[in-house]
Amino acid sequence: MSELLAMADRVVARAKPGEQVEAYVSRDLETEVRVYEGELEHFVSAQSEGIGIRIIRDGRTGFAYAGTLDVSAIAEVLAEARDNVEFGTHDEWVGLAEPDGVDVVAQELWNESLAACAADSKIQFAKELERLTLGVDPRIRVEDSSYADVAVESAVASTTGVRRSGRENGCYVSVGTLATEGDETQSGFGFSVGRSPAEFDLAKAAREASDRATRLLGATKPVSKRVTVVLDPYVTAMFLGVISSTLNGEAVAKGRSLFKDRMDENVANPLVTLVDDPTNPLAYTATEIDGEGLAARRNVLIADGVLRSFVHNAYSARRVGTRSTGNAVRGGFKGTPGVGCMALQLQPGTRDQPALIADIDDGVLVQSVQGLHSGVNSISGDFSVGASGMLITNGAIGAPIREFTIASTLQRMLLDVAEIGNDVDWLPMQAAGVSLVIRDVTLSGA
Amino acid sequence: MAVKFWRTASTLRARPLGRLRGVIEQDVLQRVLASAVRTGADFAEVYAEDKRSTSVALDDGRVEQVTSGRDRGAGIRVVKGDTTGFAHTADLSEAGLNAAAQAAATAASQGDGVTRTIALNRSADRVVSPVSKYPDEVRKADKVAILQCIDDTARSAGAAVVQVSAGYGDSRKHILIANTDGVLATDEQVRTLVRVMVVVDGDSGMQTGYQSAGHTMGFELFDKVDVDALARDAARQAITKLKARPAPSGALPVVIKQGSGGVLFHEACGHGLEADAIAKGASVYRGKVGQLVASPLVTLVDDGTMTGEWGAIAFDDEGHASQYNVLIENGVLTDYMWDYLRARNEGRPQSGNGRRQSYQHLPMVRMTNTYVLNGADEPDDIVRATDYGVFVAKLGGGSVDPATGDFVFGMTEAYLIEDGEITEPLREGNLIGNGPQVLSDIDLLGNDFAMGNPGTCGKDGQGVPVGDGQPTLRVKSMTIGGTAA
């Protein structure tokens, strides 16, 4: 039995009559290496651990955490959580998750070769990526080239019978680039992710980092107009992340989702089928259990444009009279579980990005967006982001453009989806990327 | 090179609740630092932190949860040449600190044994933001009551109000920094914050309003801030936006209200003036000291000494006393912001801008409170001088690519200006601009300076508290990311 699970068990065993107690314990081991101009800039090796304890009594919740697994500190956390219960408001739906009989889909989340990877090799990956990137184009400089990995071990146990533990690890390399020509500088980035370094594609990361920067050299500010946009897979993944907050069961229960009264209605173009499936081993965010210890599972959220399901944790499900969809998400030991999507994917279409572009007379290929946190409101649906990319004219990619915004509303953008590409790209994000064509978006520039 | 991973030894435990000064003795620090540089490194540093925090979340009319948190540990940095090794530990005993020091030293270098004696000179205590009511001495019930008051007030603001969520947070953090240059500094940082979001529903769908107040002070925040007014203002913003029309698209003059747009300077030039971006040629402001980089109306300051403000500190996270630094004077770039490493490389003094999120993070160049000094114009005259444009009453967040200077920021409360008057409310959206261009396009600057809401600045995955401020001002042309023609 895992040491962490035993620790969680010991906390749960100290529940008093009438109390529900949940303990979440985790330990992370992280490495970060940064290289600059062929030299090691920094090497960070760090272990963090901690515990979060949630107590529910008479419909009231209290919580406390500490960034240590010291025995006397844990006793203090338990006492604080118990004290905090006094100040919560009674809520008839509050309660810990109860095992629901759904089986865990086993995943290969732990890679022994990564765990055994020597520090020297980690430095070499970053150096090699820098070297390859500099070799792509003479106009490129590298701002930093990094390798990072993390190994997480966690356990959750509760008085309602949840007892789970697991561990996973993963690694990535990334490179930031600057392309300079005359007085002008543009920036780019590239990365590669894997369960182990064997999965890295350093050459691809180098090429993308170089291309992202160099193709924007000479970019101008476009004139304002309504256009069809093609979102690059990376941008689509970010867009889906925003959409996911409108499908959050907690937002629905609290009346804050713009789709709260739209179940079984058409909310998107019939081309759109959106699935959240953390049991898909291709997803870097794949997991066996959710933040409350229930089995992660596949949920169809939008089918052929029709809204079919929201995502829930135990609390939000109870409030709207349904069952948890296994979507409790937890940001570590410092908080209680919220609700969120884990591995979203749009059902892909049949054509690649060049074919999608070939059908567009007047449009824009959006290669990066800026300001998703500042110009998008998932409650009102207003969507406005800064962007850069390339003009599309008569089916061909043209001049680079920058310093413009694209704007619409989330509701309209889902309905205005014109085609989905077949170029699914699994990214280290909550959603998979795929090229996405959206009509009638306002481009604002000069 | 080989690197050891270290584990926490839980047998030795420092006294709980004590100030770090008492937890880690000076002679222990001297030995740990000496041991960290024994393999030939030229610099080592211990950063220790003990932080207690409380937060309260109210949503949907209920106090969902009171959370108590405790974070304590030390980060050890060892520098040899251009290489930095870093490790951290939650174990503040001498054994725990030594294990982290060895991991950091191994990461930074491997070399011959050298014995150095470290003598620490304690910096005199320095109080930038005095505290009168320590939050950990205030009853939890009083903290909860603040939010209940906000909830009641916001809900009584109108029938359109359908949801209110409010949050309270406080933290009391002791830090200690000691390094092989002999620096030994300690500081206590107390911050208290409250925020509210109101959702309203109408024929045009839902809208939101948001307000917050946060200061580097204790519970006396609530002697200074009227939480009822805060709640009413959040509700007013949301209700006003029910009648909002789509924002225009294209380039227009933009007037930014006092205290709402400091984030513009944070993004348009602040990040570009951080010496780490300069050193790597990743800033449009590289090589521009002494040159005109902004309208001559603009004098921009980064000021860690501003009492009580969200980004105020007595010492930065490298033990350097906070400073008032003039970055741009009458439009001319005077200096960048510096941390230890970047200043050392240039052979110049630090500027008190070396900051980090926690003991688990490496320090880097960060802003504190960044603001523009007053100009001469009457704010009303600035609006009257604008025939057609946008009046931004409240900005949300923003972001920038320092290499190109292209930045965005969100307008969460904005109005149309028509014939010199503020008219219809506008829906939300981003504004986009290029830093150097926007700075030179500032053509009117008010005399009504005010600081803005508390912010968190994120860089390289680390968040630190920052403040910003400005008087009412006009940018003669910026691109508005709306949907209307």
PDB file of C-alpha atoms in Angstrom, chain B residues 272-275 278 283 285-289 325-327 333-338 348 351 353:
ATOM      1  CA  GLY B 272       9.897  45.334 -21.554  1.00  0.00           C
ATOM      2  CA  LEU B 273      11.903  47.306 -18.961  1.00  0.00           C
ATOM      3  CA  GLU B 274      12.787  44.216 -16.914  1.00  0.00           C
ATOM      4  CA  ALA B 275      16.520  43.609 -17.167  1.00  0.00           C
ATOM      5  CA  ILE B 278      16.841  43.312 -21.936  1.00  0.00           C
ATOM      6  CA  SER B 283      12.610  43.626 -25.447  1.00  0.00           C
ATOM      7  CA  TYR B 285      13.342  48.809 -25.242  1.00  0.00           C
ATOM      8  CA  ARG B 286      16.846  47.351 -25.427  1.00  0.00           C
ATOM      9  CA  GLY B 287      19.521  49.971 -26.070  1.00  0.00           C
ATOM     10  CA  LYS B 288      17.043  52.834 -25.658  1.00  0.00           C
ATOM     11  CA  VAL B 289      18.223  54.398 -22.366  1.00  0.00           C
ATOM     12  CA  ASN B 325      12.782  53.920  -9.334  1.00  0.00           C
ATOM     13  CA  VAL B 326      12.098  56.374 -12.142  1.00  0.00           C
ATOM     14  CA  LEU B 327      11.905  54.369 -15.371  1.00  0.00           C
ATOM     15  CA  LEU B 333      13.919  56.151 -20.810  1.00  0.00           C
ATOM     16  CA  THR B 334      16.084  56.535 -17.701  1.00  0.00           C
ATOM     17  CA  ASP B 335      16.634  52.969 -16.448  1.00  0.00           C
ATOM     18  CA  TYR B 336      15.498  49.372 -16.426  1.00  0.00           C
ATOM     19  CA  MET B 337      14.492  47.257 -13.384  1.00  0.00           C
ATOM     20  CA  TRP B 338      17.152  44.947 -11.904  1.00  0.00           C
ATOM     21  CA  ARG B 348      25.679  48.004 -11.290  1.00  0.00           C
ATOM     22  CA  SER B 351      16.936  48.183  -7.886  1.00  0.00           C
ATOM     23  CA  ASN B 353      12.985  44.268  -8.139  1.00  0.00           C
TER      24      ASN B 353
END
